[in-house]
Coordinates of N, CA and C (backbone and C1' of nucleotides) in Angstrom, one line a residue:
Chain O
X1 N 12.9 9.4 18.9 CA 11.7 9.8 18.2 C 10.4 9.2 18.8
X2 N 9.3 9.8 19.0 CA 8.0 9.5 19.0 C 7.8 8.2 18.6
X3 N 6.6 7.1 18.9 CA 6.5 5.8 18.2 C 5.3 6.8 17.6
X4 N 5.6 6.4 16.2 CA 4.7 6.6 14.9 C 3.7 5.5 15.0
X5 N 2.8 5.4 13.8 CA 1.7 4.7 13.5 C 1.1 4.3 11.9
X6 N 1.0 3.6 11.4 CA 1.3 3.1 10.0 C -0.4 1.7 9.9
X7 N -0.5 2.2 8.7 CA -1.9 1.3 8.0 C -1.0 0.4 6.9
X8 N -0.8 -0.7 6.9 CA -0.4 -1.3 5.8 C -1.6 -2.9 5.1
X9 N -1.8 -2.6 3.8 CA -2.4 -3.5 3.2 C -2.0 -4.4 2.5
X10 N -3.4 -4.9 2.3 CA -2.9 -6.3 1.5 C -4.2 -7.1 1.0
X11 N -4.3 -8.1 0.5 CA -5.6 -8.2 0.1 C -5.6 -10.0 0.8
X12 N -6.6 -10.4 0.9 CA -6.8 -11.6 1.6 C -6.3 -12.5 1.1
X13 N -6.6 -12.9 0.0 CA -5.8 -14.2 -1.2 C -4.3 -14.1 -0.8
X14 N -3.7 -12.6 -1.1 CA -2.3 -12.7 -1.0 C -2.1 -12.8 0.5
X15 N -2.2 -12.4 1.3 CA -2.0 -12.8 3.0 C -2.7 -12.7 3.8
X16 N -3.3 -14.2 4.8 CA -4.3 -13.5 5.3 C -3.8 -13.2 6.7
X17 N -4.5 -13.0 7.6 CA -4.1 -12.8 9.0 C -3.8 -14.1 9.6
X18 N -4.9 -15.0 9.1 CA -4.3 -16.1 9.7 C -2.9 -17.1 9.7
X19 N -2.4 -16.7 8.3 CA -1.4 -17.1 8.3 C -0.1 -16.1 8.6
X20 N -0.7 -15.2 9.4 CA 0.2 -14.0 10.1 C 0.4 -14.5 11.6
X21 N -0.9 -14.9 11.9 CA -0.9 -15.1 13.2 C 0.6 -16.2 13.3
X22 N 0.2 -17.5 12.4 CA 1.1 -18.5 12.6 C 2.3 -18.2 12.2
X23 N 3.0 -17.4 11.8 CA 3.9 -17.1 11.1 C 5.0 -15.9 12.1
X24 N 3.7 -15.2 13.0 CA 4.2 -14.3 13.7 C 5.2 -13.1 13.6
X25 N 5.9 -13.0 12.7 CA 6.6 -12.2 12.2 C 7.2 -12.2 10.6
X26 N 6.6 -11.2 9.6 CA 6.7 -11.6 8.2 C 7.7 -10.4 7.7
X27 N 8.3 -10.4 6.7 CA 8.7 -9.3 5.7 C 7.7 -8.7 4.9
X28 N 7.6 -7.4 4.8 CA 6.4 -6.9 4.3 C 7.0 -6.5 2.4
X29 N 7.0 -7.7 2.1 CA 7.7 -7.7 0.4 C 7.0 -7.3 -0.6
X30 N 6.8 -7.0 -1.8 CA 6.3 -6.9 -2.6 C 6.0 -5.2 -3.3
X31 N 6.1 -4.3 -2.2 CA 6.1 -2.9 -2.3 C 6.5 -2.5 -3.7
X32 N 5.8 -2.1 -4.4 CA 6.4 -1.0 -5.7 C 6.3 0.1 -6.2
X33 N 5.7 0.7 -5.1 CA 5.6 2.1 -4.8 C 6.5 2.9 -4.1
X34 N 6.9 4.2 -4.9 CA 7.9 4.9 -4.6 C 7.6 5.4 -3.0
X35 N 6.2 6.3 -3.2 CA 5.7 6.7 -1.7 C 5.6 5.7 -1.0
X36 N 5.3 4.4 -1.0 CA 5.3 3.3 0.1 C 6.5 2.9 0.7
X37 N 7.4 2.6 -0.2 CA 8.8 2.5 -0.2 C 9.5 3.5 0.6
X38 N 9.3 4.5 0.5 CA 10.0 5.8 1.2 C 9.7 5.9 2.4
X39 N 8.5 5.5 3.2 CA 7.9 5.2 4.4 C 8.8 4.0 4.8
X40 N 8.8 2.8 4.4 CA 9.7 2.0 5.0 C 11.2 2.3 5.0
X41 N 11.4 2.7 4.1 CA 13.1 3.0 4.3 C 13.4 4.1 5.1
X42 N 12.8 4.6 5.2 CA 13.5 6.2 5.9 C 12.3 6.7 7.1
X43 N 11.2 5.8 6.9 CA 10.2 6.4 8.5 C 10.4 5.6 9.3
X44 N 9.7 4.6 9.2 CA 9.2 3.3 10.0 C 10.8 2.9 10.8
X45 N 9.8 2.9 12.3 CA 11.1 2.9 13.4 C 10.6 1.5 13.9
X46 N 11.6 0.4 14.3 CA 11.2 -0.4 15.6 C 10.1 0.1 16.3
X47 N 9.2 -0.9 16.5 CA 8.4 -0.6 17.9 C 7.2 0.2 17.4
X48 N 7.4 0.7 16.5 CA 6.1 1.6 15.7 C 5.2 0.5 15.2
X49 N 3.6 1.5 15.6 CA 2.8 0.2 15.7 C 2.0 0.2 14.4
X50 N 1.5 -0.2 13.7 CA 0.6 -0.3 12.6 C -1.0 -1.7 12.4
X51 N -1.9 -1.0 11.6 CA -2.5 -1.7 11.7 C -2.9 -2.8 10.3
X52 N -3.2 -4.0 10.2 CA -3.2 -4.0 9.1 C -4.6 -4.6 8.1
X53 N -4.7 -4.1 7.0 CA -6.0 -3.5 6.1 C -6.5 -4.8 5.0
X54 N -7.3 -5.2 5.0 CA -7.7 -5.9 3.9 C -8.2 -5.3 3.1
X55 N -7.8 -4.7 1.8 CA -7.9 -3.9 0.7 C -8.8 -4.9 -0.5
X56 N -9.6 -4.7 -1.5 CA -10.3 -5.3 -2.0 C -11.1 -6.6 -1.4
X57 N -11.3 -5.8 0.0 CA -12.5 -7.3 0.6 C -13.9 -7.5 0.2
X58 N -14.6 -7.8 1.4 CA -15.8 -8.1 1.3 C -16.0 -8.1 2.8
X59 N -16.2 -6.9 3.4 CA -15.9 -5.6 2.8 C -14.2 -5.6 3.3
X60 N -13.7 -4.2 3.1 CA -12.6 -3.6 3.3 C -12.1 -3.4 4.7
X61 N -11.3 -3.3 5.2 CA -11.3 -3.0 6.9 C -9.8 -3.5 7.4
X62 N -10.0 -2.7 8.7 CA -8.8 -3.3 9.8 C -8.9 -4.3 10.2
X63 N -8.0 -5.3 10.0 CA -8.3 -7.0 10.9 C -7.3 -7.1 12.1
X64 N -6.5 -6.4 12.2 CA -5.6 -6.7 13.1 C -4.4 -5.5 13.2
X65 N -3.6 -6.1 14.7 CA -2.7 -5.1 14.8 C -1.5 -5.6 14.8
X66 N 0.0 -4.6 14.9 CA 0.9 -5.3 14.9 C 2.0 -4.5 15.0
X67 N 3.5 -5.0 15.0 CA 4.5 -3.8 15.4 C 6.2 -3.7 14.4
X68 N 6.0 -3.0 13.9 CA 7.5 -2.9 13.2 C 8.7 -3.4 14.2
X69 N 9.2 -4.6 13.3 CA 10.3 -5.4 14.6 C 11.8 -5.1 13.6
X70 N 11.5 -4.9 12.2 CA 12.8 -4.7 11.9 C 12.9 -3.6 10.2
X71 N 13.7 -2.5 10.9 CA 13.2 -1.5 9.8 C 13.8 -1.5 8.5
X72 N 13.5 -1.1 7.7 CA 13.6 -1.0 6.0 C 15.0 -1.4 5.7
X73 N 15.0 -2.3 5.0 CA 16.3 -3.4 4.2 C 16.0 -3.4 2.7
X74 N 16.4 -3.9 2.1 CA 16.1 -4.1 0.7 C 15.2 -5.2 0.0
X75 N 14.5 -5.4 -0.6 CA 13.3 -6.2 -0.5 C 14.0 -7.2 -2.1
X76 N 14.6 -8.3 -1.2 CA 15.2 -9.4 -2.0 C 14.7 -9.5 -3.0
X77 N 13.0 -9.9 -3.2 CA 12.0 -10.7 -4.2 C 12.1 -9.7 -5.5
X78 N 12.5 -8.5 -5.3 CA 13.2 -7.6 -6.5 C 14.1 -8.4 -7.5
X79 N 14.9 -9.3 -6.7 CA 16.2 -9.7 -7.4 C 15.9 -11.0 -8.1
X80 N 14.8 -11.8 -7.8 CA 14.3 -12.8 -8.1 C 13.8 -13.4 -9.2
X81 N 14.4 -13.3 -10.9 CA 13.5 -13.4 -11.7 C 12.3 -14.6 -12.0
X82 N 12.1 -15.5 -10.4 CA 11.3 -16.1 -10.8 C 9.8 -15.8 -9.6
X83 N 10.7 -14.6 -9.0 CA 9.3 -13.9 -8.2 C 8.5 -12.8 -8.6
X84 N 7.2 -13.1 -8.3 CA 6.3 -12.1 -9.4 C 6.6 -10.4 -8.9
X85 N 6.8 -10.3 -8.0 CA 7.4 -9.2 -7.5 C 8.7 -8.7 -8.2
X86 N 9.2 -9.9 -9.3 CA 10.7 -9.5 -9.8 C 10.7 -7.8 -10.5
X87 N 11.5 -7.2 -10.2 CA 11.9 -5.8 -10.8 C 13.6 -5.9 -11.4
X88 N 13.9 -6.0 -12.5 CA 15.2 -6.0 -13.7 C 15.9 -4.8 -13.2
X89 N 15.3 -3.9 -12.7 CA 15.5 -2.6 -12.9 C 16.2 -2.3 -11.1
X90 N 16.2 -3.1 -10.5 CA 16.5 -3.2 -9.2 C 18.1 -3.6 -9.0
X91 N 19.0 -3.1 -8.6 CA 20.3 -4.0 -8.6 C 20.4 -4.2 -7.4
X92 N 21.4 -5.0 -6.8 CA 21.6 -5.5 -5.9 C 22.3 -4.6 -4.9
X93 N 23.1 -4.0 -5.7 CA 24.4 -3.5 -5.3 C 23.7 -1.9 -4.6
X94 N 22.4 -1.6 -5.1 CA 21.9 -0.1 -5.5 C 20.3 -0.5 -5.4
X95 N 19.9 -1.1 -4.1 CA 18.2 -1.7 -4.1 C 17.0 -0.2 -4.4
X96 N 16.2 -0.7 -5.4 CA 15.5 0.3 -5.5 C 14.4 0.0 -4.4
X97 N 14.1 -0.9 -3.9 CA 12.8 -1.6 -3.1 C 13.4 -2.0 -1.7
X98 N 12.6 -1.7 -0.6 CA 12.8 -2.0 0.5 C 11.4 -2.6 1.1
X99 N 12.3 -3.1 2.2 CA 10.5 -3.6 3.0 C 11.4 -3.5 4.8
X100 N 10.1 -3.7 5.5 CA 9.9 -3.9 7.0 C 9.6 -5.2 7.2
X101 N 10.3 -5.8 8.6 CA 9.2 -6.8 9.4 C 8.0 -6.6 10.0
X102 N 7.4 -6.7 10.2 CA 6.2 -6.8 11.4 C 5.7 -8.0 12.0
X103 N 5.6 -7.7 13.1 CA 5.0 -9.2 13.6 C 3.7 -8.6 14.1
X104 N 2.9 -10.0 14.4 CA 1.8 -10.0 15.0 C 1.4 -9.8 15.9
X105 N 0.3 -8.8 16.6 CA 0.2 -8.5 18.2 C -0.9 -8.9 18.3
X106 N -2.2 -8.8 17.7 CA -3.3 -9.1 17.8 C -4.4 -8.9 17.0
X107 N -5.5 -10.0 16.6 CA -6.5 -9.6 15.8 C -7.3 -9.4 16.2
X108 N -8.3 -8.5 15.7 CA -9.7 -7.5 15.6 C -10.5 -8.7 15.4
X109 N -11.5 -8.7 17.2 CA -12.8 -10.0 17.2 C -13.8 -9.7 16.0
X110 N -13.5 -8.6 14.9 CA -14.3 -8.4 13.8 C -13.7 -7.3 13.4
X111 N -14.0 -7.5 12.0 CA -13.2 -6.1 10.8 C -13.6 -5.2 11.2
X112 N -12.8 -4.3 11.2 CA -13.2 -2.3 11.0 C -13.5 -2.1 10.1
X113 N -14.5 -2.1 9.0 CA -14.7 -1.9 7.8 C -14.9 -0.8 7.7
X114 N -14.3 -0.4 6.2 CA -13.8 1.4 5.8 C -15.4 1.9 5.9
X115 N -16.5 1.3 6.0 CA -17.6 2.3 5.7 C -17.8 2.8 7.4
X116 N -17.3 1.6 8.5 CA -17.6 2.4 9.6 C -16.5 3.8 10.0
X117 N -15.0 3.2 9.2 CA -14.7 4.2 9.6 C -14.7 5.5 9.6
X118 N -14.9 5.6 7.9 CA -15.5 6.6 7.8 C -16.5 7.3 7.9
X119 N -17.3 7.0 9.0 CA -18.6 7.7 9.5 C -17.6 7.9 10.8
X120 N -16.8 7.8 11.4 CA -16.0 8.5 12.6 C -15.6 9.9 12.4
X121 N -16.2 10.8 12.8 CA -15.6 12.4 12.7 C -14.1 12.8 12.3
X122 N -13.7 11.9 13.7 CA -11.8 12.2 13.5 C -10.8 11.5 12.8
X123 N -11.6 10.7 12.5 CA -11.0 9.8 11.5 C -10.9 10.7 9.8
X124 N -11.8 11.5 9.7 CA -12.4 12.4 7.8 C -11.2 12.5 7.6
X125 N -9.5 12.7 8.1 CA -8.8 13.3 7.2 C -7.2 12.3 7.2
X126 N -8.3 10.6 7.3 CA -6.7 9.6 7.3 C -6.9 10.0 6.1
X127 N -5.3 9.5 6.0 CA -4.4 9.3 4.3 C -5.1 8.3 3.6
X128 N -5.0 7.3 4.1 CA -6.7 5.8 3.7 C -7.6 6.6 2.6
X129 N -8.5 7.6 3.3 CA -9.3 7.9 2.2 C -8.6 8.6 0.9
X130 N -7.9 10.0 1.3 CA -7.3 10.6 0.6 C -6.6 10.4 -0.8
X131 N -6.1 9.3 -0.2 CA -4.3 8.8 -1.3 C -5.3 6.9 -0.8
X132 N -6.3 6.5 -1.6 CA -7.0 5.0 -0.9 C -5.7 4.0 -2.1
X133 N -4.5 4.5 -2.8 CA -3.8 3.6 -3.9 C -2.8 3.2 -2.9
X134 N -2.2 4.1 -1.8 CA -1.2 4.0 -1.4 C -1.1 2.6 -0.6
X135 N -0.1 1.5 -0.7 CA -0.5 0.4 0.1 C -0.1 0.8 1.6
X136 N 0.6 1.7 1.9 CA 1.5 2.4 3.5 C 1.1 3.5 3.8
X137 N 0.6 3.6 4.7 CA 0.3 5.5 5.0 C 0.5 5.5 6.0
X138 N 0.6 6.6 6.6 CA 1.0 7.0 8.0 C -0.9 7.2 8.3
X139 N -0.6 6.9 10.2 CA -2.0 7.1 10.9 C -1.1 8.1 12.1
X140 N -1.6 9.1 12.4 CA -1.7 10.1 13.3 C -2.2 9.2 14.3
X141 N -1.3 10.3 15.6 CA -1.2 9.2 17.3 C -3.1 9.2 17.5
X142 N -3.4 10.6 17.4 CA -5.2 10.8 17.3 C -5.8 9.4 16.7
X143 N -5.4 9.4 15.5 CA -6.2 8.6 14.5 C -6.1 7.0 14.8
X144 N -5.0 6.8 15.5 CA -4.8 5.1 16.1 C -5.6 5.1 17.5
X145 N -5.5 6.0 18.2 CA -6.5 6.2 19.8 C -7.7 6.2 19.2
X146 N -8.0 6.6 18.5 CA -9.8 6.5 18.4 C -9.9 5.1 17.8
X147 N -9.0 4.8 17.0 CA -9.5 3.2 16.2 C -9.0 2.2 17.1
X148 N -7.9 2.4 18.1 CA -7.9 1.4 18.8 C -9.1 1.2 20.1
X149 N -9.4 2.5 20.3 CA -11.0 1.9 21.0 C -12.5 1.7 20.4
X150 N -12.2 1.4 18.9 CA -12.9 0.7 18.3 C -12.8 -0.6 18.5
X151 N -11.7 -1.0 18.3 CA -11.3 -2.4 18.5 C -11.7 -2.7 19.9
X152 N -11.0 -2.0 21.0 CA -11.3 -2.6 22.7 C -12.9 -2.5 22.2
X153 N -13.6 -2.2 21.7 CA -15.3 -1.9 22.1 C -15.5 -2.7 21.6
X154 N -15.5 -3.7 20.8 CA -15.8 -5.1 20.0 C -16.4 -6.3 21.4
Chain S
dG1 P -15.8 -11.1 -13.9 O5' -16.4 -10.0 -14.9 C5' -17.7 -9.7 -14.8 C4' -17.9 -8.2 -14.8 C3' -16.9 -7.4 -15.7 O3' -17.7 -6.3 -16.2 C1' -16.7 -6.6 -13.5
dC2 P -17.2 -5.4 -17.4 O5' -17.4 -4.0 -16.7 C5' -18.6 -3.7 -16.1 C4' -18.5 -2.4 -15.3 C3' -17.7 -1.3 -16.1 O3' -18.4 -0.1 -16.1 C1' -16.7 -1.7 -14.0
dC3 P -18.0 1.0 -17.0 O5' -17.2 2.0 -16.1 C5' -17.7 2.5 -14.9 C4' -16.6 3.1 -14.0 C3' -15.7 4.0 -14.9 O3' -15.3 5.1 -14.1 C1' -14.4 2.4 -13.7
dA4 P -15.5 6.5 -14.7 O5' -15.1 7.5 -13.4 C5' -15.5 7.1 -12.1 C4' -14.4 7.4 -11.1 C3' -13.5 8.5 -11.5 O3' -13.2 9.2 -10.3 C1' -12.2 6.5 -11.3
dA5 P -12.3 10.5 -10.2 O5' -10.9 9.9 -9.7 C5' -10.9 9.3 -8.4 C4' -9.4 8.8 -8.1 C3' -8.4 9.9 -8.4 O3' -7.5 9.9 -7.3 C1' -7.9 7.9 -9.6
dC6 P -6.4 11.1 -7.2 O5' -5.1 10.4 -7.7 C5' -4.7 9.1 -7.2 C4' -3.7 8.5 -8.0 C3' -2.6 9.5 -8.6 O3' -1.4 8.9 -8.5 C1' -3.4 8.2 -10.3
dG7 P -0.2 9.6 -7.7 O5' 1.0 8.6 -8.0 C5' 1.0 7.3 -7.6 C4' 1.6 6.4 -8.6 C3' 2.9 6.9 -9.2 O3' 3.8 5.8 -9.2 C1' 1.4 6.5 -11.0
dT8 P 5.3 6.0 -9.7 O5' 5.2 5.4 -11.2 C5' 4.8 4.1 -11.4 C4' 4.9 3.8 -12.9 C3' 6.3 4.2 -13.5 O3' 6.7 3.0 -14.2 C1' 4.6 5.2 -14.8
dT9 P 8.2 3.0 -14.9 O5' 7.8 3.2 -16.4 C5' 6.8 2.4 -17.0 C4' 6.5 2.8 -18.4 C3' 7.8 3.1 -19.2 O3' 7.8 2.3 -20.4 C1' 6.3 4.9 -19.4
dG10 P 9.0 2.1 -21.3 O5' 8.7 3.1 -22.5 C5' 7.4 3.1 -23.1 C4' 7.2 4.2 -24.1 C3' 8.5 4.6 -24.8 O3' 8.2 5.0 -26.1 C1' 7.9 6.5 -23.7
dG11 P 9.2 4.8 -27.4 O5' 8.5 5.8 -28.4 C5' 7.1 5.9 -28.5 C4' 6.7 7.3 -28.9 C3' 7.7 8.0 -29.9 O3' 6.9 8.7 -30.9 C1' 7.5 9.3 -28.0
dC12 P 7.4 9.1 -32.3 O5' 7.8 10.7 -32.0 C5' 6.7 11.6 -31.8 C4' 7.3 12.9 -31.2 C3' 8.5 13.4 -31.8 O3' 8.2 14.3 -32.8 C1' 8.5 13.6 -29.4
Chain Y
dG1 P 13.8 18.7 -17.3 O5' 12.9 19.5 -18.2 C5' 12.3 20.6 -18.6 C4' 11.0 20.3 -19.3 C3' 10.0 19.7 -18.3 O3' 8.7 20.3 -18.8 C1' 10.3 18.1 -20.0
dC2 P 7.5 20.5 -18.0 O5' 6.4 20.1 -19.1 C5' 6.4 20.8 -20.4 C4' 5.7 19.9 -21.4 C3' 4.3 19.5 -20.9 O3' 3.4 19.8 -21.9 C1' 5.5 17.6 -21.7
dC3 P 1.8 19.9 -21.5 O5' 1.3 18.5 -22.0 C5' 1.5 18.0 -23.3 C4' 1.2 16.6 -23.5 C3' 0.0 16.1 -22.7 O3' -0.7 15.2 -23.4 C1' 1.7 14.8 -22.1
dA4 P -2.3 15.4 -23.7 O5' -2.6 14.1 -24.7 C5' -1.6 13.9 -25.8 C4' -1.4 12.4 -25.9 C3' -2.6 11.5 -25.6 O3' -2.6 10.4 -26.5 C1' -0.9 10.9 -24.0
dA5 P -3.7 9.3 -26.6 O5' -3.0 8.1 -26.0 C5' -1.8 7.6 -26.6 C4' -1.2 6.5 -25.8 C3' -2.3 5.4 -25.5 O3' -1.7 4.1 -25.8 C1' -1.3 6.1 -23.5
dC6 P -2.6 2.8 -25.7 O5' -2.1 2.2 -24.3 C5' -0.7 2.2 -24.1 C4' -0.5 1.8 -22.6 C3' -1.4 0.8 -22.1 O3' -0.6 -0.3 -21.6 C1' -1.2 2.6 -20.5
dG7 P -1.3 -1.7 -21.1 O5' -1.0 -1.6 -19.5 C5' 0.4 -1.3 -19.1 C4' 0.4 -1.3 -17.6 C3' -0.5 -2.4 -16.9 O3' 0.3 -2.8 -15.8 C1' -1.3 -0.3 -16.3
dT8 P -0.3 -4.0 -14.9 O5' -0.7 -3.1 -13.6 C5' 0.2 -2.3 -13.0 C4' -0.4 -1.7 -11.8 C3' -1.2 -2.7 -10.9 O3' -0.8 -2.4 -9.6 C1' -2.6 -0.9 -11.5
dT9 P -1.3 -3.4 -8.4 O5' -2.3 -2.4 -7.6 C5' -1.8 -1.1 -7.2 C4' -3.0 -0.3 -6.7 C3' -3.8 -1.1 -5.7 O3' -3.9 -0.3 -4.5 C1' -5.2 -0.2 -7.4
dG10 P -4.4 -0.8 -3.1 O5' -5.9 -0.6 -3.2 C5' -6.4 0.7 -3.2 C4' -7.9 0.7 -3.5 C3' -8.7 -0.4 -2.7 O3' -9.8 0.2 -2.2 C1' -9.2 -0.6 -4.9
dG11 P -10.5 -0.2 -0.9 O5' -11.9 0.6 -1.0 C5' -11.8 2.0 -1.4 C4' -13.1 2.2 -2.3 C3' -14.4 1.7 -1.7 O3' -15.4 2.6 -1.8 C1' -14.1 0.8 -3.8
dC12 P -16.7 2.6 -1.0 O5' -17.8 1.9 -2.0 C5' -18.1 2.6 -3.2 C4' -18.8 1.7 -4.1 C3' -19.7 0.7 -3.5 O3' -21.1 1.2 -3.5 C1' -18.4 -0.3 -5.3

DNA sequence: GCCAACGTTGGC
DNA sequence: GCCAACGTTGGC
């Protein structure tokens, strides 16, 4: 298959890049969305690259890039009743929740913030704006080439 | 901090 | 299975 292309969020308090960088490769836990969920279990391949989003910033934007190293498993912190992420409703045996790894390839010498991106023409029809709840969206091969020479232009 | 959008829950 | 109420996300 084609290497795909994926926007995944987060908000800075809960992770920031920097402690991505150090960390180099994380599980992407916490997912409780059915459509988010469905993207990691059954899309997201190895090697598929994504970028990832600081949602509720100051401002909002791309900080960095990075690469699916290990695809959709069951997302433990479900089973956890003392993780805030805990879901009752999750069994072990029958995981309702999955996640991905990703590690870290590199950070953006400054955010992509959503207001520049959306003044990009080819950018008018990411999933980002469309569905802006979704924490996973898919990015079109188009829509990663134009934003990744946003980034090289920094 | 407000509020629009939208997913989820639960009563019927 | 409908739909109102409620909760969450995320831009502003």
């Amino acid at each position: 298959m084609a290497k795909q292309y994926w926007l995944m969020k987060a908000e800075e308090e809960a992770y920031s890049i920097e402690q991505w960088k150090k960390d180099k490769s994380i599980f992407w836990d916490g997912v409780r969305n059915y459509t988010a969920r469905n993207f990691m279990r059954d899309q997201m391949k190895k090697g598929d690259g994504m970028f990832f989003y600081y949602s509720n910033g100051k401002p909002s934007g791309i900080v960095a890039i990075g690469e699916v190293v290990k695809e959709g498993y069951p997302d433990h912190t479900a089973f956890d009743p003392k993780d805030i992420h805990y879901d009752p409703k999750s069994d072990p045996k029958k995981p309702t929740w999955y996640m991905v790894d990703v590690k870290f390839v590199r950070a953006c010498k400054q955010i992509v913030g959503l207001d520049l991106l959306k003044k990009v023409p080819g950018l008018k029809n990411m999933k980002l704006f469309k569905e802006s709840r979704l924490s996973v969206s898919p990015v079109t091969e188009a829509e990663w080439k134009i934003i990744m020479k946003m980034i090289d232009a920094q």
